[in-house]
JSON list of C-alpha atoms in Angstrom, two decimals:
[
{"chain": "P", "resi": 1, "resn": "MET", "atom": "CA", "xyz": [3.75, -14.65, 10.38]},
{"chain": "P", "resi": 2, "resn": "LYS", "atom": "CA", "xyz": [0.09, -15.59, 10.82]},
{"chain": "P", "resi": 3, "resn": "LYS", "atom": "CA", "xyz": [-0.41, -12.61, 13.12]},
{"chain": "P", "resi": 4, "resn": "LEU", "atom": "CA", "xyz": [1.25, -10.31, 10.59]},
{"chain": "P", "resi": 5, "resn": "MET", "atom": "CA", "xyz": [-1.03, -11.51, 7.80]},
{"chain": "P", "resi": 6, "resn": "SER", "atom": "CA", "xyz": [-4.04, -11.02, 10.04]},
{"chain": "P", "resi": 7, "resn": "VAL", "atom": "CA", "xyz": [-3.16, -7.40, 10.72]},
{"chain": "P", "resi": 8, "resn": "LEU", "atom": "CA", "xyz": [-2.48, -6.72, 7.05]},
{"chain": "P", "resi": 9, "resn": "PHE", "atom": "CA", "xyz": [-5.79, -8.26, 6.12]},
{"chain": "P", "resi": 10, "resn": "LEU", "atom": "CA", "xyz": [-7.68, -6.00, 8.51]},
{"chain": "P", "resi": 11, "resn": "ALA", "atom": "CA", "xyz": [-5.75, -2.94, 7.36]},
{"chain": "P", "resi": 12, "resn": "LEU", "atom": "CA", "xyz": [-6.49, -3.66, 3.70]},
{"chain": "P", "resi": 13, "resn": "VAL", "atom": "CA", "xyz": [-10.16, -4.13, 4.46]},
{"chain": "P", "resi": 14, "resn": "ILE", "atom": "CA", "xyz": [-10.25, -0.83, 6.32]},
{"chain": "P", "resi": 15, "resn": "THR", "atom": "CA", "xyz": [-8.53, 1.24, 3.66]},
{"chain": "P", "resi": 16, "resn": "ALA", "atom": "CA", "xyz": [-9.97, -0.36, 0.54]},
{"chain": "P", "resi": 17, "resn": "CYS", "atom": "CA", "xyz": [-12.75, 1.52, -1.18]},
{"chain": "P", "resi": 18, "resn": "GLY", "atom": "CA", "xyz": [-15.16, 0.10, -3.70]},
{"chain": "P", "resi": 19, "resn": "PRO", "atom": "CA", "xyz": [-17.37, -2.99, -3.52]},
{"chain": "P", "resi": 20, "resn": "SER", "atom": "CA", "xyz": [-14.39, -5.35, -3.25]},
{"chain": "P", "resi": 21, "resn": "GLY", "atom": "CA", "xyz": [-13.12, -3.83, -0.04]},
{"chain": "P", "resi": 22, "resn": "SER", "atom": "CA", "xyz": [-12.97, -7.18, 1.75]},
{"chain": "P", "resi": 23, "resn": "LEU", "atom": "CA", "xyz": [-11.61, -9.36, -1.02]},
{"chain": "P", "resi": 24, "resn": "GLN", "atom": "CA", "xyz": [-8.09, -9.68, 0.29]},
{"chain": "P", "resi": 25, "resn": "PRO", "atom": "CA", "xyz": [-6.79, -13.16, 1.31]},
{"chain": "P", "resi": 26, "resn": "THR", "atom": "CA", "xyz": [-8.82, -14.36, 4.25]},
{"chain": "P", "resi": 27, "resn": "THR", "atom": "CA", "xyz": [-7.41, -15.71, 7.50]},
{"chain": "P", "resi": 28, "resn": "THR", "atom": "CA", "xyz": [-9.59, -17.08, 10.27]},
{"chain": "P", "resi": 29, "resn": "PRO", "atom": "CA", "xyz": [-11.48, -14.42, 12.25]},
{"chain": "P", "resi": 30, "resn": "THR", "atom": "CA", "xyz": [-9.86, -15.46, 15.53]},
{"chain": "P", "resi": 31, "resn": "SER", "atom": "CA", "xyz": [-6.39, -14.65, 14.19]},
{"chain": "P", "resi": 32, "resn": "ILE", "atom": "CA", "xyz": [-7.61, -11.34, 12.80]},
{"chain": "P", "resi": 33, "resn": "SER", "atom": "CA", "xyz": [-8.31, -10.06, 16.28]},
{"chain": "P", "resi": 34, "resn": "ALA", "atom": "CA", "xyz": [-5.35, -11.76, 17.91]},
{"chain": "P", "resi": 35, "resn": "GLY", "atom": "CA", "xyz": [-2.79, -9.97, 15.76]},
{"chain": "P", "resi": 36, "resn": "ILE", "atom": "CA", "xyz": [-3.73, -6.39, 16.64]},
{"chain": "P", "resi": 37, "resn": "ASN", "atom": "CA", "xyz": [-1.94, -4.99, 19.64]},
{"chain": "P", "resi": 38, "resn": "ASP", "atom": "CA", "xyz": [-0.48, -1.94, 21.31]},
{"chain": "P", "resi": 39, "resn": "VAL", "atom": "CA", "xyz": [-0.87, 0.81, 18.70]},
{"chain": "P", "resi": 40, "resn": "GLU", "atom": "CA", "xyz": [-1.54, 4.21, 20.19]},
{"chain": "P", "resi": 41, "resn": "ALA", "atom": "CA", "xyz": [-4.61, 5.99, 18.79]},
{"chain": "P", "resi": 42, "resn": "PRO", "atom": "CA", "xyz": [-4.57, 9.75, 18.05]},
{"chain": "P", "resi": 43, "resn": "SER", "atom": "CA", "xyz": [-5.68, 11.77, 21.03]},
{"chain": "P", "resi": 44, "resn": "THR", "atom": "CA", "xyz": [-8.36, 13.84, 19.27]},
{"chain": "P", "resi": 45, "resn": "PRO", "atom": "CA", "xyz": [-11.43, 11.99, 17.97]},
{"chain": "P", "resi": 46, "resn": "VAL", "atom": "CA", "xyz": [-12.64, 13.09, 14.54]},
{"chain": "P", "resi": 47, "resn": "SER", "atom": "CA", "xyz": [-15.63, 12.20, 12.39]},
{"chain": "P", "resi": 48, "resn": "ASN", "atom": "CA", "xyz": [-17.22, 12.96, 9.05]},
{"chain": "P", "resi": 49, "resn": "PRO", "atom": "CA", "xyz": [-20.39, 15.01, 8.51]},
{"chain": "P", "resi": 50, "resn": "GLN", "atom": "CA", "xyz": [-23.29, 12.84, 7.40]},
{"chain": "P", "resi": 51, "resn": "GLY", "atom": "CA", "xyz": [-25.35, 13.68, 4.34]},
{"chain": "P", "resi": 52, "resn": "SER", "atom": "CA", "xyz": [-29.11, 13.98, 4.20]},
{"chain": "P", "resi": 53, "resn": "SER", "atom": "CA", "xyz": [-29.98, 13.97, 0.48]},
{"chain": "P", "resi": 54, "resn": "ASP", "atom": "CA", "xyz": [-30.47, 11.04, -1.90]},
{"chain": "P", "resi": 55, "resn": "GLU", "atom": "CA", "xyz": [-28.37, 12.98, -4.41]},
{"chain": "P", "resi": 56, "resn": "GLU", "atom": "CA", "xyz": [-25.37, 12.40, -2.15]},
{"chain": "P", "resi": 57, "resn": "CYS", "atom": "CA", "xyz": [-25.38, 8.72, -3.20]},
{"chain": "P", "resi": 58, "resn": "GLU", "atom": "CA", "xyz": [-24.86, 9.63, -6.87]},
{"chain": "P", "resi": 59, "resn": "ASN", "atom": "CA", "xyz": [-21.23, 8.80, -7.55]},
{"chain": "P", "resi": 60, "resn": "ALA", "atom": "CA", "xyz": [-20.08, 8.18, -11.13]},
{"chain": "P", "resi": 61, "resn": "TYR", "atom": "CA", "xyz": [-17.37, 5.72, -10.09]},
{"chain": "P", "resi": 62, "resn": "TYR", "atom": "CA", "xyz": [-19.31, 3.91, -7.36]},
{"chain": "P", "resi": 63, "resn": "PRO", "atom": "CA", "xyz": [-22.91, 2.96, -8.25]},
{"chain": "P", "resi": 64, "resn": "VAL", "atom": "CA", "xyz": [-24.94, 2.86, -5.04]},
{"chain": "P", "resi": 65, "resn": "VAL", "atom": "CA", "xyz": [-27.71, 0.68, -6.46]},
{"chain": "P", "resi": 66, "resn": "ASP", "atom": "CA", "xyz": [-29.74, -1.79, -4.42]},
{"chain": "P", "resi": 67, "resn": "GLY", "atom": "CA", "xyz": [-28.89, -5.36, -5.39]},
{"chain": "P", "resi": 68, "resn": "ALA", "atom": "CA", "xyz": [-25.80, -4.48, -7.46]},
{"chain": "P", "resi": 69, "resn": "THR", "atom": "CA", "xyz": [-23.22, -7.29, -7.58]},
{"chain": "P", "resi": 70, "resn": "TRP", "atom": "CA", "xyz": [-19.56, -7.51, -8.61]},
{"chain": "P", "resi": 71, "resn": "THR", "atom": "CA", "xyz": [-17.55, -10.73, -8.93]},
{"chain": "P", "resi": 72, "resn": "TYR", "atom": "CA", "xyz": [-13.74, -10.66, -8.81]},
{"chain": "P", "resi": 73, "resn": "THR", "atom": "CA", "xyz": [-10.77, -12.99, -8.99]},
{"chain": "P", "resi": 74, "resn": "LEU", "atom": "CA", "xyz": [-7.77, -12.47, -6.72]},
{"chain": "P", "resi": 75, "resn": "ALA", "atom": "CA", "xyz": [-4.38, -13.46, -8.15]},
{"chain": "P", "resi": 76, "resn": "GLY", "atom": "CA", "xyz": [-6.31, -15.20, -10.92]},
{"chain": "P", "resi": 77, "resn": "ALA", "atom": "CA", "xyz": [-7.73, -17.87, -8.63]},
{"chain": "P", "resi": 78, "resn": "ILE", "atom": "CA", "xyz": [-9.91, -16.86, -5.67]},
{"chain": "P", "resi": 79, "resn": "GLU", "atom": "CA", "xyz": [-13.39, -15.80, -6.70]},
{"chain": "P", "resi": 80, "resn": "SER", "atom": "CA", "xyz": [-15.49, -13.53, -4.49]},
{"chain": "P", "resi": 81, "resn": "THR", "atom": "CA", "xyz": [-18.81, -11.77, -5.05]},
{"chain": "P", "resi": 82, "resn": "SER", "atom": "CA", "xyz": [-19.79, -8.46, -3.42]},
{"chain": "P", "resi": 83, "resn": "THR", "atom": "CA", "xyz": [-23.43, -7.43, -3.17]},
{"chain": "P", "resi": 84, "resn": "LEU", "atom": "CA", "xyz": [-24.56, -3.90, -2.30]},
{"chain": "P", "resi": 85, "resn": "ASN", "atom": "CA", "xyz": [-27.84, -3.41, -0.45]},
{"chain": "P", "resi": 86, "resn": "THR", "atom": "CA", "xyz": [-29.53, -0.14, 0.46]},
{"chain": "P", "resi": 87, "resn": "HIS", "atom": "CA", "xyz": [-32.39, -1.77, 2.40]},
{"chain": "P", "resi": 88, "resn": "PRO", "atom": "CA", "xyz": [-33.04, -2.14, 5.24]},
{"chain": "P", "resi": 89, "resn": "VAL", "atom": "CA", "xyz": [-30.59, 0.54, 6.38]},
{"chain": "P", "resi": 90, "resn": "GLU", "atom": "CA", "xyz": [-30.73, 4.23, 7.23]},
{"chain": "P", "resi": 91, "resn": "GLU", "atom": "CA", "xyz": [-31.00, 6.99, 4.62]},
{"chain": "P", "resi": 92, "resn": "ASN", "atom": "CA", "xyz": [-27.76, 7.50, 2.66]},
{"chain": "P", "resi": 93, "resn": "GLU", "atom": "CA", "xyz": [-26.34, 4.31, 4.12]},
{"chain": "P", "resi": 94, "resn": "PHE", "atom": "CA", "xyz": [-25.67, 0.96, 2.45]},
{"chain": "P", "resi": 95, "resn": "ASN", "atom": "CA", "xyz": [-24.18, -2.43, 3.22]},
{"chain": "P", "resi": 96, "resn": "VAL", "atom": "CA", "xyz": [-21.68, -4.37, 1.12]},
{"chain": "P", "resi": 97, "resn": "THR", "atom": "CA", "xyz": [-21.61, -8.12, 1.72]},
{"chain": "P", "resi": 98, "resn": "THR", "atom": "CA", "xyz": [-18.75, -10.17, 0.25]},
{"chain": "P", "resi": 99, "resn": "SER", "atom": "CA", "xyz": [-18.95, -13.94, -0.11]},
{"chain": "P", "resi": 100, "resn": "SER", "atom": "CA", "xyz": [-16.25, -16.43, -1.10]},
{"chain": "P", "resi": 101, "resn": "VAL", "atom": "CA", "xyz": [-15.20, -20.00, -0.36]},
{"chain": "P", "resi": 102, "resn": "ASP", "atom": "CA", "xyz": [-13.26, -18.64, 2.64]},
{"chain": "P", "resi": 103, "resn": "GLY", "atom": "CA", "xyz": [-16.29, -17.04, 4.30]},
{"chain": "P", "resi": 104, "resn": "THR", "atom": "CA", "xyz": [-18.27, -13.80, 4.28]},
{"chain": "P", "resi": 105, "resn": "SER", "atom": "CA", "xyz": [-17.83, -10.23, 5.45]},
{"chain": "P", "resi": 106, "resn": "GLN", "atom": "CA", "xyz": [-20.06, -7.19, 5.70]},
{"chain": "P", "resi": 107, "resn": "GLN", "atom": "CA", "xyz": [-19.24, -3.51, 6.02]},
{"chain": "P", "resi": 108, "resn": "THR", "atom": "CA", "xyz": [-21.25, -0.30, 5.96]},
{"chain": "P", "resi": 109, "resn": "GLY", "atom": "CA", "xyz": [-20.78, 2.68, 3.65]},
{"chain": "P", "resi": 110, "resn": "HIS", "atom": "CA", "xyz": [-22.19, 6.19, 3.79]},
{"chain": "P", "resi": 111, "resn": "CYS", "atom": "CA", "xyz": [-23.06, 8.80, 1.18]},
{"chain": "P", "resi": 112, "resn": "THR", "atom": "CA", "xyz": [-21.85, 12.23, 2.33]},
{"chain": "P", "resi": 113, "resn": "GLU", "atom": "CA", "xyz": [-21.67, 15.65, 0.71]},
{"chain": "P", "resi": 114, "resn": "GLU", "atom": "CA", "xyz": [-18.04, 14.99, -0.18]},
{"chain": "P", "resi": 115, "resn": "GLY", "atom": "CA", "xyz": [-18.32, 11.42, -1.46]},
{"chain": "P", "resi": 116, "resn": "ILE", "atom": "CA", "xyz": [-18.55, 7.75, -0.49]},
{"chain": "P", "resi": 117, "resn": "ALA", "atom": "CA", "xyz": [-17.07, 6.86, 2.89]},
{"chain": "P", "resi": 118, "resn": "PHE", "atom": "CA", "xyz": [-16.40, 3.55, 4.61]},
{"chain": "P", "resi": 119, "resn": "TRP", "atom": "CA", "xyz": [-15.44, 3.30, 8.28]},
{"chain": "P", "resi": 120, "resn": "ASP", "atom": "CA", "xyz": [-16.33, 6.96, 8.74]},
{"chain": "P", "resi": 121, "resn": "GLU", "atom": "CA", "xyz": [-18.09, 6.84, 12.12]},
{"chain": "P", "resi": 122, "resn": "ALA", "atom": "CA", "xyz": [-16.84, 5.75, 15.51]},
{"chain": "P", "resi": 123, "resn": "GLY", "atom": "CA", "xyz": [-18.54, 2.51, 16.46]},
{"chain": "P", "resi": 124, "resn": "LEU", "atom": "CA", "xyz": [-19.11, 1.22, 12.92]},
{"chain": "P", "resi": 125, "resn": "THR", "atom": "CA", "xyz": [-18.45, -2.51, 12.80]},
{"chain": "P", "resi": 126, "resn": "ALA", "atom": "CA", "xyz": [-17.54, -4.87, 9.99]},
{"chain": "P", "resi": 127, "resn": "LEU", "atom": "CA", "xyz": [-18.42, -8.54, 10.40]},
{"chain": "P", "resi": 128, "resn": "PHE", "atom": "CA", "xyz": [-16.17, -11.44, 9.34]},
{"chain": "P", "resi": 129, "resn": "GLN", "atom": "CA", "xyz": [-17.40, -15.04, 9.25]},
{"chain": "P", "resi": 130, "resn": "SER", "atom": "CA", "xyz": [-15.78, -18.31, 8.26]},
{"chain": "P", "resi": 131, "resn": "GLY", "atom": "CA", "xyz": [-15.79, -21.93, 9.30]},
{"chain": "P", "resi": 132, "resn": "ALA", "atom": "CA", "xyz": [-13.62, -20.96, 12.26]},
{"chain": "P", "resi": 133, "resn": "GLY", "atom": "CA", "xyz": [-16.22, -18.61, 13.71]},
{"chain": "P", "resi": 134, "resn": "THR", "atom": "CA", "xyz": [-17.14, -14.92, 13.74]},
{"chain": "P", "resi": 135, "resn": "SER", "atom": "CA", "xyz": [-15.10, -11.79, 14.40]},
{"chain": "P", "resi": 136, "resn": "THR", "atom": "CA", "xyz": [-15.62, -8.05, 14.09]},
{"chain": "P", "resi": 137, "resn": "ALA", "atom": "CA", "xyz": [-13.54, -4.93, 13.46]},
{"chain": "P", "resi": 138, "resn": "SER", "atom": "CA", "xyz": [-14.85, -1.63, 14.80]},
{"chain": "P", "resi": 139, "resn": "THR", "atom": "CA", "xyz": [-13.94, 1.97, 14.01]},
{"chain": "P", "resi": 140, "resn": "LEU", "atom": "CA", "xyz": [-12.62, 4.05, 16.89]},
{"chain": "P", "resi": 141, "resn": "GLN", "atom": "CA", "xyz": [-11.80, 7.30, 15.07]},
{"chain": "P", "resi": 142, "resn": "SER", "atom": "CA", "xyz": [-12.04, 8.42, 11.45]},
{"chain": "P", "resi": 143, "resn": "THR", "atom": "CA", "xyz": [-11.73, 11.39, 9.12]},
{"chain": "P", "resi": 144, "resn": "GLY", "atom": "CA", "xyz": [-11.70, 11.88, 5.36]},
{"chain": "P", "resi": 145, "resn": "ILE", "atom": "CA", "xyz": [-13.49, 9.96, 2.62]},
{"chain": "P", "resi": 146, "resn": "SER", "atom": "CA", "xyz": [-12.91, 6.86, 0.52]},
{"chain": "P", "resi": 147, "resn": "LEU", "atom": "CA", "xyz": [-14.02, 8.13, -2.91]},
{"chain": "P", "resi": 148, "resn": "PRO", "atom": "CA", "xyz": [-15.06, 11.73, -3.76]},
{"chain": "P", "resi": 149, "resn": "HIS", "atom": "CA", "xyz": [-18.10, 12.42, -5.92]},
{"chain": "P", "resi": 150, "resn": "GLU", "atom": "CA", "xyz": [-16.12, 14.58, -8.32]},
{"chain": "P", "resi": 151, "resn": "ILE", "atom": "CA", "xyz": [-12.64, 13.40, -9.36]},
{"chain": "P", "resi": 152, "resn": "GLU", "atom": "CA", "xyz": [-10.26, 14.77, -11.98]},
{"chain": "P", "resi": 153, "resn": "PRO", "atom": "CA", "xyz": [-6.69, 13.68, -12.79]},
{"chain": "P", "resi": 154, "resn": "GLY", "atom": "CA", "xyz": [-4.34, 15.33, -10.31]},
{"chain": "P", "resi": 155, "resn": "ASP", "atom": "CA", "xyz": [-6.87, 15.41, -7.45]},
{"chain": "P", "resi": 156, "resn": "THR", "atom": "CA", "xyz": [-5.70, 14.18, -4.05]},
{"chain": "P", "resi": 157, "resn": "TRP", "atom": "CA", "xyz": [-7.54, 13.30, -0.85]},
{"chain": "P", "resi": 158, "resn": "ASN", "atom": "CA", "xyz": [-6.98, 11.21, 2.28]},
{"chain": "P", "resi": 159, "resn": "GLN", "atom": "CA", "xyz": [-8.63, 9.07, 4.91]},
{"chain": "P", "resi": 160, "resn": "PHE", "atom": "CA", "xyz": [-7.39, 8.29, 8.40]},
{"chain": "P", "resi": 161, "resn": "LEU", "atom": "CA", "xyz": [-8.86, 5.84, 10.84]},
{"chain": "P", "resi": 162, "resn": "SER", "atom": "CA", "xyz": [-8.13, 3.66, 13.81]},
{"chain": "P", "resi": 163, "resn": "ALA", "atom": "CA", "xyz": [-9.94, 0.40, 14.51]},
{"chain": "P", "resi": 164, "resn": "VAL", "atom": "CA", "xyz": [-9.95, -2.53, 16.91]},
{"chain": "P", "resi": 165, "resn": "GLY", "atom": "CA", "xyz": [-10.73, -6.21, 16.42]},
{"chain": "P", "resi": 166, "resn": "SER", "atom": "CA", "xyz": [-13.00, -8.22, 18.69]},
{"chain": "P", "resi": 167, "resn": "ASP", "atom": "CA", "xyz": [-11.49, -10.05, 21.67]},
{"chain": "P", "resi": 168, "resn": "THR", "atom": "CA", "xyz": [-8.60, -7.59, 21.94]},
{"chain": "P", "resi": 169, "resn": "ASP", "atom": "CA", "xyz": [-7.91, -4.07, 23.21]},
{"chain": "P", "resi": 170, "resn": "GLY", "atom": "CA", "xyz": [-5.22, -3.53, 20.58]},
{"chain": "P", "resi": 171, "resn": "ILE", "atom": "CA", "xyz": [-5.56, -0.87, 17.89]},
{"chain": "P", "resi": 172, "resn": "VAL", "atom": "CA", "xyz": [-4.51, -0.63, 14.26]},
{"chain": "P", "resi": 173, "resn": "SER", "atom": "CA", "xyz": [-4.27, 2.80, 12.65]},
{"chain": "P", "resi": 174, "resn": "VAL", "atom": "CA", "xyz": [-4.28, 3.51, 8.92]},
{"chain": "P", "resi": 175, "resn": "ASN", "atom": "CA", "xyz": [-3.40, 6.74, 7.12]},
{"chain": "P", "resi": 176, "resn": "ALA", "atom": "CA", "xyz": [-4.33, 6.47, 3.43]},
{"chain": "P", "resi": 177, "resn": "GLU", "atom": "CA", "xyz": [-3.42, 9.05, 0.78]},
{"chain": "P", "resi": 178, "resn": "PHE", "atom": "CA", "xyz": [-5.09, 8.98, -2.65]},
{"chain": "P", "resi": 179, "resn": "GLU", "atom": "CA", "xyz": [-4.05, 10.47, -5.99]},
{"chain": "P", "resi": 180, "resn": "ALA", "atom": "CA", "xyz": [-6.05, 10.39, -9.23]},
{"chain": "P", "resi": 181, "resn": "GLN", "atom": "CA", "xyz": [-3.31, 9.75, -11.79]},
{"chain": "P", "resi": 182, "resn": "GLY", "atom": "CA", "xyz": [-5.16, 9.82, -15.10]},
{"chain": "P", "resi": 183, "resn": "TYR", "atom": "CA", "xyz": [-7.42, 8.00, -17.54]},
{"chain": "P", "resi": 184, "resn": "GLU", "atom": "CA", "xyz": [-6.55, 4.58, -18.94]},
{"chain": "P", "resi": 185, "resn": "THR", "atom": "CA", "xyz": [-8.23, 1.83, -20.98]},
{"chain": "P", "resi": 186, "resn": "ILE", "atom": "CA", "xyz": [-7.67, -1.60, -19.44]},
{"chain": "P", "resi": 187, "resn": "SER", "atom": "CA", "xyz": [-8.75, -5.18, -20.12]},
{"chain": "P", "resi": 188, "resn": "VAL", "atom": "CA", "xyz": [-10.00, -7.56, -17.42]},
{"chain": "P", "resi": 189, "resn": "PRO", "atom": "CA", "xyz": [-12.05, -10.78, -17.63]},
{"chain": "P", "resi": 190, "resn": "ALA", "atom": "CA", "xyz": [-15.26, -8.71, -17.58]},
{"chain": "P", "resi": 191, "resn": "GLY", "atom": "CA", "xyz": [-14.18, -6.80, -20.73]},
{"chain": "P", "resi": 192, "resn": "ASP", "atom": "CA", "xyz": [-12.49, -3.57, -21.79]},
{"chain": "P", "resi": 193, "resn": "PHE", "atom": "CA", "xyz": [-13.12, -0.44, -19.74]},
{"chain": "P", "resi": 194, "resn": "ASP", "atom": "CA", "xyz": [-12.24, 3.24, -19.90]},
{"chain": "P", "resi": 195, "resn": "THR", "atom": "CA", "xyz": [-11.08, 3.93, -16.37]},
{"chain": "P", "resi": 196, "resn": "LEU", "atom": "CA", "xyz": [-9.70, 6.48, -13.94]},
{"chain": "P", "resi": 197, "resn": "ARG", "atom": "CA", "xyz": [-6.49, 5.22, -12.31]},
{"chain": "P", "resi": 198, "resn": "ILE", "atom": "CA", "xyz": [-6.06, 6.02, -8.61]},
{"chain": "P", "resi": 199, "resn": "LEU", "atom": "CA", "xyz": [-2.98, 5.38, -6.47]},
{"chain": "P", "resi": 200, "resn": "ARG", "atom": "CA", "xyz": [-3.67, 4.67, -2.81]},
{"chain": "P", "resi": 201, "resn": "THR", "atom": "CA", "xyz": [-0.68, 4.78, -0.43]},
{"chain": "P", "resi": 202, "resn": "SER", "atom": "CA", "xyz": [-1.41, 3.58, 3.11]},
{"chain": "P", "resi": 203, "resn": "THR", "atom": "CA", "xyz": [0.75, 3.69, 6.21]},
{"chain": "P", "resi": 204, "resn": "VAL", "atom": "CA", "xyz": [-0.37, 1.02, 8.65]},
{"chain": "P", "resi": 205, "resn": "LEU", "atom": "CA", "xyz": [0.78, 1.09, 12.29]},
{"chain": "P", "resi": 206, "resn": "PHE", "atom": "CA", "xyz": [0.54, -1.90, 14.62]},
{"chain": "P", "resi": 207, "resn": "GLN", "atom": "CA", "xyz": [2.59, -3.25, 17.50]},
{"chain": "P", "resi": 208, "resn": "GLY", "atom": "CA", "xyz": [4.92, -0.27, 17.13]},
{"chain": "P", "resi": 209, "resn": "ASN", "atom": "CA", "xyz": [5.70, -1.31, 13.55]},
{"chain": "P", "resi": 210, "resn": "GLU", "atom": "CA", "xyz": [4.98, 0.55, 10.32]},
{"chain": "P", "resi": 211, "resn": "ILE", "atom": "CA", "xyz": [3.94, -1.13, 7.06]},
{"chain": "P", "resi": 212, "resn": "LEU", "atom": "CA", "xyz": [3.65, 0.66, 3.71]},
{"chain": "P", "resi": 213, "resn": "GLU", "atom": "CA", "xyz": [0.90, -0.62, 1.44]},
{"chain": "P", "resi": 214, "resn": "LYS", "atom": "CA", "xyz": [0.38, 0.69, -2.10]},
{"chain": "P", "resi": 215, "resn": "ALA", "atom": "CA", "xyz": [-2.61, -0.09, -4.28]},
{"chain": "P", "resi": 216, "resn": "THR", "atom": "CA", "xyz": [-3.26, 1.05, -7.83]},
{"chain": "P", "resi": 217, "resn": "GLU", "atom": "CA", "xyz": [-7.00, 1.00, -8.51]},
{"chain": "P", "resi": 218, "resn": "TRP", "atom": "CA", "xyz": [-8.90, 1.41, -11.77]},
{"chain": "P", "resi": 219, "resn": "TYR", "atom": "CA", "xyz": [-12.50, 2.66, -11.66]},
{"chain": "P", "resi": 220, "resn": "ALA", "atom": "CA", "xyz": [-14.95, 2.77, -14.58]},
{"chain": "P", "resi": 221, "resn": "LYS", "atom": "CA", "xyz": [-17.91, 5.13, -14.64]},
{"chain": "P", "resi": 222, "resn": "ASP", "atom": "CA", "xyz": [-21.26, 3.46, -13.89]},
{"chain": "P", "resi": 223, "resn": "VAL", "atom": "CA", "xyz": [-19.41, 0.22, -13.08]},
{"chain": "P", "resi": 224, "resn": "GLY", "atom": "CA", "xyz": [-17.13, 0.76, -10.09]},
{"chain": "P", "resi": 225, "resn": "LEU", "atom": "CA", "xyz": [-13.82, -0.89, -9.30]},
{"chain": "P", "resi": 226, "resn": "VAL", "atom": "CA", "xyz": [-12.60, -3.06, -12.19]},
{"chain": "P", "resi": 227, "resn": "LYS", "atom": "CA", "xyz": [-9.02, -3.75, -11.09]},
{"chain": "P", "resi": 228, "resn": "ARG", "atom": "CA", "xyz": [-6.68, -3.35, -8.13]},
{"chain": "P", "resi": 229, "resn": "VAL", "atom": "CA", "xyz": [-3.01, -4.28, -7.74]},
{"chain": "P", "resi": 230, "resn": "THR", "atom": "CA", "xyz": [-1.85, -4.25, -4.12]},
{"chain": "P", "resi": 231, "resn": "SER", "atom": "CA", "xyz": [1.81, -4.18, -3.11]},
{"chain": "P", "resi": 232, "resn": "ILE", "atom": "CA", "xyz": [3.20, -4.61, 0.40]},
{"chain": "P", "resi": 233, "resn": "THR", "atom": "CA", "xyz": [6.92, -4.56, 1.13]},
{"chain": "P", "resi": 234, "resn": "GLY", "atom": "CA", "xyz": [8.33, -8.07, 1.20]},
{"chain": "P", "resi": 235, "resn": "MET", "atom": "CA", "xyz": [5.21, -9.72, -0.21]},
{"chain": "P", "resi": 236, "resn": "PRO", "atom": "CA", "xyz": [4.05, -10.66, -3.75]},
{"chain": "P", "resi": 237, "resn": "GLU", "atom": "CA", "xyz": [1.72, -8.29, -5.58]},
{"chain": "P", "resi": 238, "resn": "LEU", "atom": "CA", "xyz": [-1.98, -9.14, -5.31]},
{"chain": "P", "resi": 239, "resn": "PRO", "atom": "CA", "xyz": [-3.91, -8.45, -8.55]},
{"chain": "P", "resi": 240, "resn": "LEU", "atom": "CA", "xyz": [-7.69, -8.32, -8.25]},
{"chain": "P", "resi": 241, "resn": "GLU", "atom": "CA", "xyz": [-9.82, -8.19, -11.43]},
{"chain": "P", "resi": 242, "resn": "LEU", "atom": "CA", "xyz": [-13.50, -7.87, -12.25]},
{"chain": "P", "resi": 243, "resn": "VAL", "atom": "CA", "xyz": [-15.02, -11.01, -13.76]},
{"chain": "P", "resi": 244, "resn": "SER", "atom": "CA", "xyz": [-18.66, -9.93, -14.06]},
{"chain": "P", "resi": 245, "resn": "TYR", "atom": "CA", "xyz": [-21.11, -7.40, -12.67]},
{"chain": "P", "resi": 246, "resn": "ASP", "atom": "CA", "xyz": [-24.84, -6.74, -12.56]},
{"chain": "P", "resi": 247, "resn": "ILE", "atom": "CA", "xyz": [-26.12, -3.28, -11.70]},
{"chain": "P", "resi": 248, "resn": "PRO", "atom": "CA", "xyz": [-29.96, -3.12, -11.86]},
{"chain": "P", "resi": 249, "resn": "ASP", "atom": "CA", "xyz": [-31.41, -0.34, -14.02]},
{"chain": "P", "resi": 250, "resn": "ASN", "atom": "CA", "xyz": [-27.93, 0.72, -15.09]}
]
């Protein structure tokens, strides 16, 4: 069971978009890598084109602002804070660092012509740290984007990737399909927000097994992700809600 939770954790981190991408329940980094085995990667490597203009970081539903922070609760109890930093990194690239009582993680995002993309280049590595030590998860192949710049109700898009954890040759692959379902006003601890509701359906493959993960996400303009409810077959729903945020000059 511990290995299963480790794989699910990594898969959720990989597919999640928004500043809370690594706010799922945290297991120790050593078990993250130990639970990923024997999944065959697609035979044709793919990658995303990289943008070159500062305008490519302008996304209404994902503020790419240096020093922006978002604090969330998970299942009403676990509090985590994500901080976005644009320096010192390459042009149109940013880091999101998430801290909680369980440890810290860091992943890299890119601004492209199509939108915001996480895990979009082979070799990109996310870092996981806790009292048990340090582990990494690295992209092997990727295509698609996490969040388009322009979204209207009814729009669909997808992201596929394969990744590997440190200390193992095993691979986990994730195929995520997104659908913008419509506008909705919701209430979370941070307040009331007019949001765009997005359904993310992910098929996760590991050890020859397939897991279906669904997440309904609510994004507010100029704020980012304000709520996510994740559902995995056979497990309780995981509600994540925005408690507070600080976006400089916004």
